[in-house]
Short mmCIF file of C-alpha atoms in Angstrom, two decimals:
data_model
loop_
_atom_site.label_atom_id
_atom_site.label_comp_id
_atom_site.label_asym_id
_atom_site.label_seq_id
_atom_site.Cartn_x
_atom_site.Cartn_y
_atom_site.Cartn_z
CA MET A 187 27.34 103.67 -57.43
CA SER A 188 26.27 105.52 -54.50
CA VAL A 189 28.89 108.38 -55.87
CA LEU A 190 27.70 107.85 -59.10
CA ARG A 191 23.71 108.52 -57.94
CA GLY A 192 25.52 111.32 -56.18
CA LEU A 193 26.49 113.03 -59.41
CA THR A 194 23.41 112.49 -61.31
CA VAL A 195 21.46 114.14 -58.47
CA GLU A 196 23.47 116.91 -58.62
CA ARG A 197 23.58 117.29 -62.57
CA SER A 198 19.86 117.36 -61.99
CA ASN A 199 19.66 119.83 -59.25
CA ARG A 200 21.64 122.05 -61.72
CA SER A 201 19.77 121.78 -64.63
CA ILE A 202 16.74 122.65 -62.44
CA LEU A 203 18.42 126.13 -61.33
CA ALA A 204 19.70 126.72 -64.70
CA ARG A 205 16.14 126.45 -65.96
CA ILE A 206 15.16 128.86 -63.21
CA GLY A 207 17.84 131.08 -63.71
CA GLY A 208 17.16 131.26 -67.21
CA ILE A 209 13.60 132.16 -66.89
CA ILE A 210 14.71 135.19 -64.50
CA VAL A 211 17.33 136.73 -66.86
CA LEU A 212 14.54 136.08 -69.93
CA THR A 213 11.83 137.86 -67.47
CA ALA A 214 14.34 140.32 -66.55
CA THR A 215 15.81 141.14 -69.83
CA ILE A 216 12.39 141.65 -71.35
CA VAL A 217 11.41 143.96 -68.74
CA GLY A 218 14.94 145.92 -69.20
CA VAL A 219 14.41 146.28 -72.66
CA ILE A 220 11.12 147.58 -72.57
CA ALA A 221 12.42 150.02 -69.75
CA VAL A 222 15.29 151.31 -71.67
CA GLY A 223 13.21 151.61 -74.98
CA VAL A 224 10.52 153.63 -73.02
CA SER A 225 13.52 155.90 -71.58
CA ALA A 226 15.09 155.97 -74.69
CA GLY A 227 11.65 157.59 -76.41
CA ILE A 228 11.54 159.91 -73.43
CA VAL A 229 14.98 161.39 -73.73
CA GLU A 230 15.16 161.45 -77.29
CA HIS A 231 11.88 163.25 -77.31
CA GLN A 232 13.20 165.86 -74.65
CA GLN A 233 16.32 166.37 -76.37
CA LYS A 234 14.70 166.81 -80.01
CA GLN A 235 12.67 169.72 -78.11
CA ALA A 236 15.37 171.00 -76.85
CA LEU A 237 17.19 171.32 -80.10
CA ILE A 238 14.36 173.09 -81.88
CA ARG A 239 14.23 175.33 -78.99
CA ARG A 240 17.58 176.05 -79.34
CA ALA A 241 17.29 176.30 -83.17
CA ASP A 242 14.37 178.75 -82.82
CA LEU A 243 16.46 180.88 -80.44
CA VAL A 244 19.30 181.33 -83.06
CA ALA A 245 17.03 181.71 -85.87
CA ALA A 246 15.48 184.76 -84.01
CA MET A 247 18.54 186.34 -83.17
CA GLN A 248 19.89 185.51 -86.50
CA THR A 249 16.99 187.32 -88.61
CA ASP A 250 17.46 190.70 -86.90
CA ALA A 251 21.45 191.02 -88.07
CA LEU A 252 20.18 189.47 -91.50
CA ALA A 253 17.39 192.17 -92.31
CA GLY A 254 19.35 195.06 -93.09
CA PRO A 255 21.87 193.26 -95.56
CA LEU A 256 19.17 191.49 -97.20
CA TRP A 257 17.04 194.85 -97.76
CA GLU A 258 20.06 195.99 -99.32
CA ILE A 259 20.70 193.07 -101.19
CA ASP A 260 24.02 192.85 -99.72
CA GLU A 261 24.99 189.00 -100.46
CA ARG A 262 28.57 189.08 -99.21
CA SER A 263 27.10 190.41 -95.67
CA VAL A 264 24.48 187.92 -95.56
CA ARG A 265 26.93 185.09 -96.28
CA LYS A 266 29.53 186.19 -93.81
CA ILE A 267 26.54 186.11 -91.15
CA ILE A 268 25.08 182.95 -91.88
CA GLU A 269 28.79 181.18 -92.41
CA ALA A 270 29.64 182.56 -89.02
CA LEU A 271 26.72 181.18 -87.74
CA ARG A 272 27.48 177.90 -89.03
CA ASP A 273 31.04 177.39 -87.90
CA ARG A 274 29.54 178.33 -84.15
CA ASP A 275 27.07 175.66 -84.25
CA PRO A 276 28.61 172.21 -85.37
CA ALA A 277 24.76 170.94 -85.22
CA ILE A 278 23.99 172.97 -88.31
CA ARG A 279 24.32 171.40 -91.25
CA SER A 280 23.25 173.86 -93.73
CA VAL A 281 22.01 177.68 -93.43
CA ALA A 282 19.94 179.58 -96.39
CA VAL A 283 18.32 183.08 -96.60
CA TYR A 284 15.47 183.38 -98.74
CA GLU A 285 13.99 186.60 -100.33
CA THR A 286 9.97 186.79 -100.15
CA ASP A 287 9.66 186.50 -103.88
CA ARG A 288 12.53 184.15 -104.73
CA SER A 289 12.92 180.53 -104.57
CA ASP A 290 16.38 180.53 -104.73
CA PRO A 291 18.50 181.32 -101.94
CA VAL A 292 20.40 184.42 -101.76
CA ALA A 293 23.08 182.71 -99.81
CA GLU A 294 23.54 179.31 -98.44
CA ALA A 295 26.48 177.84 -96.14
CA LEU A 296 26.57 173.96 -95.98
CA ALA A 297 28.45 171.92 -93.67
CA HIS A 298 30.90 169.02 -93.98
CA GLY A 299 29.35 166.17 -91.87
CA PRO A 300 27.90 162.34 -92.38
CA PRO A 301 24.38 162.44 -93.66
CA GLY A 302 21.75 161.73 -91.23
CA ASN A 303 18.60 162.98 -89.67
CA PHE A 304 18.07 166.37 -89.49
CA VAL A 305 15.12 169.20 -88.25
CA THR A 306 14.15 172.20 -90.46
CA ILE A 307 13.75 175.63 -88.67
CA GLN A 308 12.13 178.43 -90.79
CA GLN A 309 12.15 181.58 -89.16
CA PRO A 310 10.82 184.51 -91.18
CA ILE A 311 13.00 187.82 -91.45
CA MET A 312 11.13 191.11 -90.86
CA LEU A 313 12.72 194.56 -91.29
CA ARG A 314 10.64 197.86 -89.59
CA GLY A 315 10.49 200.64 -92.10
CA ARG A 316 10.95 204.26 -91.68
CA ASP A 317 7.23 204.68 -91.71
CA GLY A 318 7.08 202.12 -88.53
CA LEU A 319 5.76 199.13 -90.69
CA ILE A 320 7.25 195.59 -90.55
CA ARG A 321 7.78 194.07 -93.65
CA HIS A 322 8.23 190.59 -94.05
CA ILE A 323 11.26 190.69 -96.65
CA GLY A 324 12.63 187.04 -96.20
CA THR A 325 13.09 183.92 -94.64
CA LEU A 326 15.77 182.05 -92.78
CA LYS A 327 16.17 178.18 -93.24
CA LEU A 328 18.42 176.02 -91.01
CA HIS A 329 19.11 172.36 -90.79
CA TYR A 330 19.86 170.95 -87.66
CA SER A 331 21.18 167.46 -87.39
CA THR A 332 19.39 165.32 -84.69
CA ALA A 333 22.77 163.23 -84.30
CA GLU A 334 23.58 165.58 -81.38
CA VAL A 335 20.11 164.25 -79.77
CA ASP A 336 21.26 160.60 -80.33
CA GLU A 337 24.59 160.85 -78.58
CA VAL A 338 22.80 162.84 -75.90
CA THR A 339 20.32 160.21 -75.58
CA LEU A 340 22.70 157.45 -75.46
CA SER A 341 24.67 159.15 -73.00
CA ALA A 342 22.20 159.38 -70.75
CA LEU A 343 20.89 155.92 -70.94
CA LEU A 344 24.43 154.35 -70.45
CA PRO A 345 24.11 154.59 -66.79
CA VAL A 346 20.43 153.05 -66.99
CA VAL A 347 21.56 150.16 -68.92
CA GLY A 348 24.52 149.57 -66.86
CA LEU A 349 22.72 149.59 -63.31
CA LEU A 350 20.06 147.66 -64.96
CA VAL A 351 22.68 144.67 -65.86
CA LEU A 352 24.15 145.19 -62.32
CA SER A 353 20.94 144.73 -60.50
CA LEU A 354 20.00 141.50 -62.76
CA VAL A 355 23.17 139.45 -61.84
CA THR A 356 22.79 140.51 -58.56
CA ALA A 357 19.16 139.14 -58.40
CA VAL A 358 19.98 136.17 -60.32
CA ALA A 359 22.88 135.55 -57.96
CA ILE A 360 20.76 135.91 -55.03
CA ILE A 361 17.95 134.05 -55.93
CA SER A 362 20.22 131.35 -57.36
CA TYR A 363 21.82 131.10 -53.95
CA MET A 364 19.19 130.89 -51.93
CA LEU A 365 16.95 128.61 -54.30
CA ASN A 366 20.12 126.47 -54.13
CA ARG A 367 20.25 126.60 -50.04
CA VAL A 368 16.28 126.58 -49.19
CA VAL A 369 15.20 124.26 -52.09
CA LEU A 370 17.69 122.46 -54.42
CA ARG A 371 19.91 121.18 -51.71
CA PRO A 372 17.45 119.86 -49.59
CA LEU A 373 15.78 118.16 -52.68
CA MET A 374 19.00 116.75 -53.38
CA ARG A 375 19.10 115.19 -49.81
CA LEU A 376 15.87 113.80 -50.22
CA THR A 377 16.64 111.91 -53.69
CA GLN A 378 19.79 110.47 -52.88
CA ALA A 379 18.06 109.46 -49.64
CA ALA A 380 14.81 107.92 -51.89
CA HIS A 381 17.36 105.96 -53.99
CA SER A 382 18.94 104.54 -50.71
CA VAL A 383 15.76 103.32 -49.87
CA ALA A 384 14.65 101.77 -53.52
CA HIS A 385 18.02 100.06 -53.28
CA GLY A 386 17.01 98.25 -49.89
CA GLU A 387 19.09 100.78 -47.49
CA TYR A 388 16.09 101.19 -45.41
CA GLY A 389 18.05 103.21 -42.76
CA ALA A 390 18.61 105.92 -44.61
CA ARG A 391 17.39 109.58 -43.24
CA ILE A 392 17.37 112.90 -44.33
CA VAL A 393 19.49 114.69 -41.46
CA PRO A 394 18.65 118.47 -41.30
CA GLN A 395 21.33 120.82 -41.80
CA ASP A 396 21.93 124.01 -39.80
CA GLY A 397 18.89 126.19 -39.70
CA GLU A 398 16.70 123.39 -40.95
CA GLU A 399 15.81 121.79 -37.86
CA ASP A 400 12.78 123.60 -37.32
CA ARG A 401 11.18 124.23 -41.07
CA GLN A 402 7.83 124.57 -41.26
CA ASP A 403 7.24 124.92 -45.03
CA GLU A 404 6.46 122.47 -47.32
CA ILE A 405 10.40 121.11 -47.42
CA GLY A 406 10.49 120.68 -43.92
CA LEU A 407 7.25 118.79 -43.85
CA LEU A 408 8.41 117.07 -46.77
CA THR A 409 11.41 115.83 -44.94
CA ARG A 410 9.71 114.95 -41.78
CA THR A 411 6.94 112.83 -43.74
CA PHE A 412 9.91 111.30 -45.72
CA ASN A 413 11.85 110.31 -42.40
CA ARG A 414 8.74 108.72 -40.98
CA MET A 415 7.90 107.09 -44.16
CA ALA A 416 11.64 105.46 -44.08
CA GLU A 417 10.90 104.18 -40.47
CA THR A 418 7.85 102.89 -41.29
CA VAL A 419 9.17 100.85 -44.34
CA GLN A 420 12.07 99.41 -41.92
CA ASP A 421 10.14 98.36 -39.52
CA TYR A 422 7.69 96.67 -41.79
CA THR A 423 10.66 95.28 -43.63
CA GLN A 424 12.34 94.08 -40.63
CA THR A 425 9.47 92.51 -39.41
CA LEU A 426 8.49 91.01 -42.93
CA GLU A 427 12.09 89.22 -43.25
CA HIS A 428 11.68 87.95 -39.77
CA ARG A 429 8.42 86.31 -40.20
CA VAL A 430 10.03 84.93 -44.05
CA GLN A 431 12.86 83.49 -42.20
CA GLU A 432 10.37 81.68 -39.22
CA ARG A 433 8.24 80.39 -42.31
CA THR A 434 11.02 79.63 -44.55
CA GLU A 435 12.67 77.84 -41.58
CA ALA A 436 9.42 76.26 -40.65
CA LEU A 437 8.96 75.22 -44.36
CA ALA A 438 12.15 73.64 -44.62
CA ASP A 439 11.66 71.63 -41.53
CA ILE A 440 8.27 70.44 -42.80
CA ASN A 441 10.21 69.48 -46.37
CA ARG A 442 12.45 67.84 -44.54
CA ARG A 443 10.26 65.78 -42.63
CA ILE A 444 8.11 65.29 -45.76
CA MET A 445 11.01 64.13 -47.86
CA ASP A 446 12.28 61.95 -45.10
CA SER A 447 9.03 60.03 -45.07
CA ILE A 448 8.93 59.79 -49.16
CA ASN A 449 12.45 58.57 -48.83
CA TYR A 450 11.48 56.12 -46.57
CA ALA A 451 8.21 54.87 -48.27
CA GLN A 452 10.46 54.59 -51.45
CA LEU A 453 12.72 51.86 -49.46
CA ILE A 454 9.32 50.22 -48.28
CA GLN A 455 8.27 50.28 -51.86
CA SER A 456 11.90 48.88 -53.13
CA SER A 457 12.09 46.29 -50.33
CA ILE A 458 8.94 44.21 -51.77
CA LEU A 459 10.43 44.13 -55.33
CA PRO A 460 11.80 41.09 -56.53
CA LYS A 461 15.61 41.06 -56.33
CA ALA A 462 18.05 40.56 -59.13
CA GLU A 463 18.94 36.96 -58.10
CA VAL A 464 15.40 35.94 -57.88
CA LEU A 465 14.90 36.84 -61.75
CA ASP A 466 18.22 35.22 -62.78
CA ALA A 467 16.97 31.96 -61.09
CA GLY A 468 13.68 32.22 -63.07
CA LEU A 469 14.94 33.55 -66.43
CA ALA A 470 17.60 32.81 -68.77
CA ASP A 471 18.28 36.81 -69.24
CA HIS A 472 16.66 40.13 -67.96
CA PHE A 473 16.84 44.10 -67.71
CA VAL A 474 14.54 46.21 -65.78
CA LEU A 475 14.40 49.70 -66.73
CA TRP A 476 12.66 51.47 -63.55
CA ARG A 477 12.40 55.38 -63.58
CA PRO A 478 9.79 56.99 -61.12
CA ARG A 479 8.78 60.66 -62.27
CA ASP A 480 9.13 61.17 -58.22
CA VAL A 481 11.11 59.38 -55.35
CA VAL A 482 8.37 57.22 -55.64
CA SER A 483 6.39 55.48 -58.28
CA GLY A 484 2.86 54.59 -59.72
CA ASP A 485 4.35 51.62 -61.72
CA PHE A 486 5.35 48.19 -60.41
CA TYR A 487 6.17 44.90 -61.98
CA CYS A 488 6.24 41.40 -59.89
CA PHE A 489 7.68 38.27 -60.39
CA ARG A 490 7.13 35.05 -58.53
CA GLU A 491 7.75 31.31 -58.88
CA VAL A 492 4.42 29.28 -59.10
CA GLU A 493 3.20 25.64 -59.33
CA ASP A 494 4.38 24.94 -63.25
CA GLY A 495 6.51 28.11 -63.84
CA TYR A 496 6.97 31.45 -63.07
CA LEU A 497 4.49 34.61 -63.05
CA LEU A 498 5.85 38.04 -64.59
CA GLY A 499 3.59 41.24 -64.41
CA VAL A 500 3.85 45.05 -65.27
CA ALA A 501 1.43 47.38 -63.99
CA ASP A 502 0.58 51.16 -64.22
CA CYS A 503 -1.66 52.41 -61.64
CA THR A 504 -3.25 55.55 -61.47
CA GLY A 505 -1.15 58.60 -60.57
CA HIS A 506 2.49 58.89 -59.74
CA GLY A 507 4.67 60.02 -56.72
CA VAL A 508 3.03 59.44 -53.36
CA PRO A 509 -0.94 58.49 -54.68
CA GLY A 510 0.58 56.23 -57.48
CA ALA A 511 2.90 54.51 -54.76
CA PHE A 512 -0.56 53.92 -52.61
CA MET A 513 -2.28 52.47 -55.29
CA THR A 514 0.90 49.99 -56.34
CA MET A 515 0.81 48.76 -52.60
CA THR A 516 -2.72 48.12 -52.88
CA ALA A 517 -2.84 46.53 -56.27
CA SER A 518 0.11 44.65 -55.09
CA ALA A 519 -1.45 43.09 -52.41
CA VAL A 520 -4.53 42.44 -54.34
CA LEU A 521 -2.57 40.69 -57.25
CA ASN A 522 -0.55 38.29 -54.56
CA ASN A 523 -3.90 37.69 -52.55
CA VAL A 524 -5.55 36.43 -56.02
CA VAL A 525 -2.74 34.34 -56.95
CA ASP A 526 -2.39 32.66 -53.72
CA GLN A 527 -6.43 32.14 -53.93
CA MET A 528 -6.63 31.28 -57.60
CA GLY A 529 -2.83 29.79 -58.70
CA ALA A 530 -1.72 31.17 -61.78
CA ALA A 531 -2.81 28.92 -64.59
CA ASP A 532 -5.23 31.26 -66.14
CA PRO A 533 -3.66 34.68 -66.24
CA ALA A 534 -7.14 36.24 -67.95
CA ALA A 535 -9.09 35.18 -64.71
CA LEU A 536 -6.71 36.58 -62.60
CA LEU A 537 -6.92 39.84 -64.31
CA ALA A 538 -10.98 39.67 -64.00
CA GLU A 539 -10.53 38.86 -60.20
CA VAL A 540 -7.94 41.83 -59.68
CA ASP A 541 -10.42 44.30 -61.65
CA ALA A 542 -13.49 43.00 -59.00
CA LYS A 543 -11.17 43.25 -55.74
CA VAL A 544 -9.44 46.76 -56.69
CA ARG A 545 -12.99 47.79 -57.50
CA ALA A 546 -14.31 46.28 -53.90
CA ALA A 547 -11.31 47.57 -52.10
CA LEU A 548 -11.66 51.08 -53.53
CA HIS A 549 -15.36 51.29 -53.31
CA GLN A 550 -16.01 51.62 -56.71
CA ASP A 551 -18.34 49.00 -57.11
CA GLY A 552 -21.04 51.60 -58.38
CA ALA A 553 -21.89 52.30 -62.12
CA ALA A 554 -19.98 55.40 -63.69
CA SER A 555 -22.98 56.90 -64.75
CA ALA A 556 -24.70 57.04 -60.99
CA TRP A 557 -21.55 58.14 -59.61
CA GLU A 558 -21.17 62.15 -58.53
CA GLY A 559 -18.01 62.40 -57.01
CA GLY A 560 -14.27 62.64 -58.41
CA PHE A 561 -12.50 59.50 -57.33
CA ASP A 562 -11.62 57.12 -59.86
CA ASN A 563 -8.67 54.89 -59.89
CA GLY A 564 -7.53 51.55 -61.34
CA LEU A 565 -4.63 50.22 -63.24
CA ASP A 566 -3.35 48.58 -66.32
CA LEU A 567 -1.62 45.49 -65.74
CA ALA A 568 0.22 42.79 -68.31
CA LEU A 569 0.69 39.35 -66.94
CA CYS A 570 3.07 36.68 -68.30
CA LEU A 571 3.02 32.85 -67.19
CA ILE A 572 6.53 31.10 -68.27
CA ARG A 573 6.01 27.63 -68.56
CA PRO A 574 9.63 26.24 -69.52
CA ALA A 575 8.81 22.69 -69.08
CA GLU A 576 6.17 23.03 -71.65
CA GLY A 577 8.31 25.72 -74.00
CA THR A 578 5.17 27.89 -73.95
CA LEU A 579 4.42 31.74 -72.44
CA VAL A 580 0.98 32.65 -71.70
CA TYR A 581 -0.07 36.45 -71.94
CA ALA A 582 -3.09 38.34 -70.87
CA GLY A 583 -2.84 42.22 -70.81
CA ALA A 584 -5.32 45.04 -69.78
CA ARG A 585 -3.86 47.83 -72.06
CA LEU A 586 0.02 46.80 -71.46
CA PRO A 587 0.76 44.88 -74.77
CA LEU A 588 3.70 42.10 -75.02
CA TRP A 589 6.46 42.52 -77.40
CA VAL A 590 8.39 39.31 -78.64
CA ALA A 591 11.32 40.13 -80.69
CA GLY A 592 12.71 36.90 -82.66
CA PRO A 593 14.30 35.82 -86.14
CA GLU A 594 11.10 36.42 -87.85
CA GLY A 595 11.13 40.47 -86.65
CA ILE A 596 9.20 42.18 -83.94
CA THR A 597 5.29 41.08 -82.90
CA GLU A 598 3.34 42.99 -80.67
CA LEU A 599 0.43 40.84 -78.67
CA ARG A 600 -1.71 43.24 -78.34
CA ALA A 601 -3.90 43.87 -74.89
CA VAL A 602 -7.61 44.10 -74.25
CA ARG A 603 -8.77 47.81 -74.13
CA ARG A 604 -9.75 47.83 -70.68
CA SER A 605 -8.32 48.55 -67.65
CA LEU A 606 -8.55 47.25 -63.96
CA GLY A 607 -10.58 48.58 -60.65
CA TYR A 608 -12.05 51.70 -62.38
CA ARG A 609 -15.91 52.14 -62.01
CA SER A 610 -17.87 50.40 -64.50
CA HIS A 611 -18.97 52.11 -68.20
CA GLY A 612 -21.56 49.44 -68.99
CA ALA A 613 -20.05 46.13 -71.10
CA GLU A 614 -16.48 45.65 -71.24
CA PRO A 615 -14.54 43.24 -73.15
CA ALA A 616 -13.63 40.09 -71.42
CA PHE A 617 -9.88 39.12 -71.18
CA THR A 618 -8.73 36.47 -72.77
CA ASN A 619 -5.15 34.36 -72.84
CA GLN A 620 -2.80 34.36 -75.73
CA THR A 621 -0.37 31.46 -75.70
CA ILE A 622 2.96 31.52 -77.71
CA ALA A 623 5.82 28.62 -78.23
CA ILE A 624 8.90 29.54 -76.66
CA ALA A 625 11.56 29.51 -79.35
CA PRO A 626 15.48 30.00 -79.54
CA GLY A 627 16.58 33.41 -79.66
CA GLN A 628 13.25 35.06 -78.38
CA THR A 629 13.18 38.16 -76.33
CA PHE A 630 9.94 39.32 -74.69
CA TYR A 631 9.40 43.19 -73.56
CA LEU A 632 6.73 45.00 -71.14
CA CYS A 633 6.49 48.60 -70.54
CA THR A 634 3.92 51.19 -69.41
CA ASP A 635 2.70 54.12 -71.33
CA GLY A 636 5.24 56.57 -69.36
CA LEU A 637 7.96 55.42 -71.99
CA THR A 638 6.00 55.67 -75.28
CA ASP A 639 4.19 58.96 -74.00
CA GLN A 640 7.33 60.70 -73.26
CA CYS A 641 7.55 64.17 -74.85
CA GLY A 642 10.78 65.10 -76.36
CA GLY A 643 12.66 66.01 -79.80
CA GLU A 644 12.65 69.10 -81.66
CA ARG A 645 8.71 69.55 -82.19
CA GLY A 646 7.88 67.76 -78.57
CA ARG A 647 6.01 64.91 -79.73
CA SER A 648 6.00 61.39 -77.63
CA PHE A 649 8.44 58.93 -78.15
CA GLY A 650 6.19 56.22 -79.46
CA LYS A 651 5.82 52.79 -80.30
CA SER A 652 7.10 53.14 -83.74
CA ARG A 653 10.64 54.61 -82.59
CA LEU A 654 10.53 52.30 -79.73
CA ARG A 655 10.16 49.29 -82.33
CA GLU A 656 13.20 50.90 -84.15
CA VAL A 657 15.44 51.24 -81.03
CA ILE A 658 14.62 47.47 -79.85
CA ASP A 659 15.16 45.91 -83.31
CA GLY A 660 18.68 47.59 -83.69
CA CYS A 661 19.80 46.32 -80.56
CA VAL A 662 17.81 42.84 -80.24
CA SER A 663 20.87 40.67 -80.83
CA LEU A 664 22.75 42.49 -77.76
CA PRO A 665 22.90 41.19 -73.93
CA LEU A 666 19.83 42.15 -72.02
CA ALA A 667 22.15 44.74 -70.07
CA ASP A 668 23.34 46.35 -72.95
CA GLN A 669 19.98 46.60 -74.65
CA LYS A 670 18.87 48.37 -71.30
CA SER A 671 21.72 51.10 -72.14
CA VAL A 672 20.92 51.50 -75.46
CA ILE A 673 17.25 52.06 -74.94
CA ALA A 674 18.03 54.52 -71.92
CA THR A 675 20.31 56.42 -73.72
CA SER A 676 17.98 56.88 -76.79
CA LEU A 677 15.32 57.81 -74.59
CA ALA A 678 17.50 60.15 -72.66
CA GLY A 679 18.66 61.80 -76.02
CA PHE A 680 14.95 62.37 -77.21
CA GLN A 681 13.55 63.56 -73.99
CA GLY A 682 16.60 66.31 -73.95
CA ASP A 683 15.35 69.14 -71.55
CA GLN A 684 11.74 68.12 -71.41
CA PRO A 685 10.74 67.14 -67.88
CA GLN A 686 9.99 63.53 -67.35
CA ARG A 687 6.09 63.13 -67.92
CA ASP A 688 5.06 59.84 -66.24
CA ASP A 689 6.81 56.99 -64.27
CA ILE A 690 8.68 54.54 -66.50
CA THR A 691 9.14 51.02 -66.38
CA MET A 692 10.29 48.42 -68.84
CA VAL A 693 11.11 44.80 -68.50
CA GLY A 694 12.88 42.84 -70.75
CA PHE A 695 13.55 38.93 -70.50
CA ARG A 696 14.52 35.78 -72.19
CA VAL A 697 13.30 32.24 -70.82
CA ARG A 698 15.47 29.09 -70.63
CA PRO A 699 14.63 26.50 -72.81
CA ALA A 700 14.47 23.53 -69.92
CA ALA A 701 12.70 23.76 -67.02
CA ARG A 702 14.71 24.60 -63.59
CA PRO A 703 13.34 22.11 -60.53
CA GLY A 704 11.30 24.25 -58.27
CA SER A 705 12.02 24.85 -54.57
CA GLY A 706 8.68 23.51 -53.80
CA ALA A 707 8.33 27.04 -52.15
CA GLU A 708 6.69 29.99 -53.78
CA SER A 709 8.43 33.52 -53.45
CA ALA A 710 6.67 36.48 -54.34
CA ALA A 711 8.33 40.33 -55.19
CA CYS A 712 6.81 43.09 -57.07
CA GLU A 713 8.65 46.28 -58.28
CA MET A 714 6.68 49.31 -58.25
CA ALA A 715 7.92 52.46 -60.40
#
């Protein structure tokens, strides 16, 4: 990667050099063309004037020789003179002699050659008579080609053009070499060092080459500034990395201690849950689906033997995790205390008493309308008093229903729409008991709303009571351990990649038709989720 970056930078520098060289060449070319054009114009003008002066001199010399033959109308002699003149000077394209009163030439000599530009020279032919008078007897007309002028001009400009091209090439070479040495190479090293710093190599520095140690120009200042910046960045980075490492280690230690505490709290929470053998002793069959959202839970369920049967309950306390676990400990202690004081004969009365004692324990006795704080906690609770000897089950619930599955289908015993322990909102409905006769083949289910409110599926909707009813209906004939597997699998498939929304607790049980002789001692256990 470093080699590729170096090649990229080098190509970039060559492109800069090419652009600057192109500007120099274009400027020099324009200046050179203008200079050559001006020089060509001057040389051409000078050569043309010299040609005209030479033609005037030749014409003046020939008019004296032509005066006599023209006066005597000796056309042959005139022709011989102008042909000789034509042959002597290759620049002459035509020579003609005219008499004064005639428009046609007396004699004319044409030269063979390519057509081109020419200049015309006319010289009068004068004759001095015996009387001493000078008479105008004719005109000598010469056509001189300017090809000679063009050749001389080109010959004169070739050294100038060659010198100009040589100067241009030399200047471009010198400027390119100095530009590459003084500017582009240091910029290339600066770019490579900047790439290294950008990719985390904070130790990269620009090392001056021979003769660059004491540069006081912009490149030297830029080099020193970059090195200072790189040193500062490296120092800050090393300090930051050291601090981040220290903070990370400290946070890891804190997190480890917190998790150790939470895990130990989970052991404490689990230790007060009813053991499987306790449930087996009082129930014909059962399953418990207990799934905290975090390590510890805000749900709990309890099962204890009472005077004339068994008391089973499921509760959903405010919150989850550590706050919810604290609430379960409070609610469980309150529930056990109320049962110890009042007995379990009236589950509705137990709910009312738990409501009052939780509210008092959390100092939430005041009316909600007069309360200005943000602390308001409680729980939902369902209690089932199982009387195997009488063949009845007494249910009372605060927002948690009881589901009964039997040969006739699935029936839901609705709970009172009122929670326990929260601040009072005025008149609230009273808790009531619902008694049902225990029949063979019946299965009972209690669950918190964490199961039915779990989001999933393609549309992210809740699991819902209807789906739970369908799942139970499809597996109601199975042993309860198998039912637990079916319900858990159905929930997991529905949930998919969605996070668990709340603590989930579900208890399914079947009752023995005959009473089991009691031991006389009451055992209590509560599972919190």
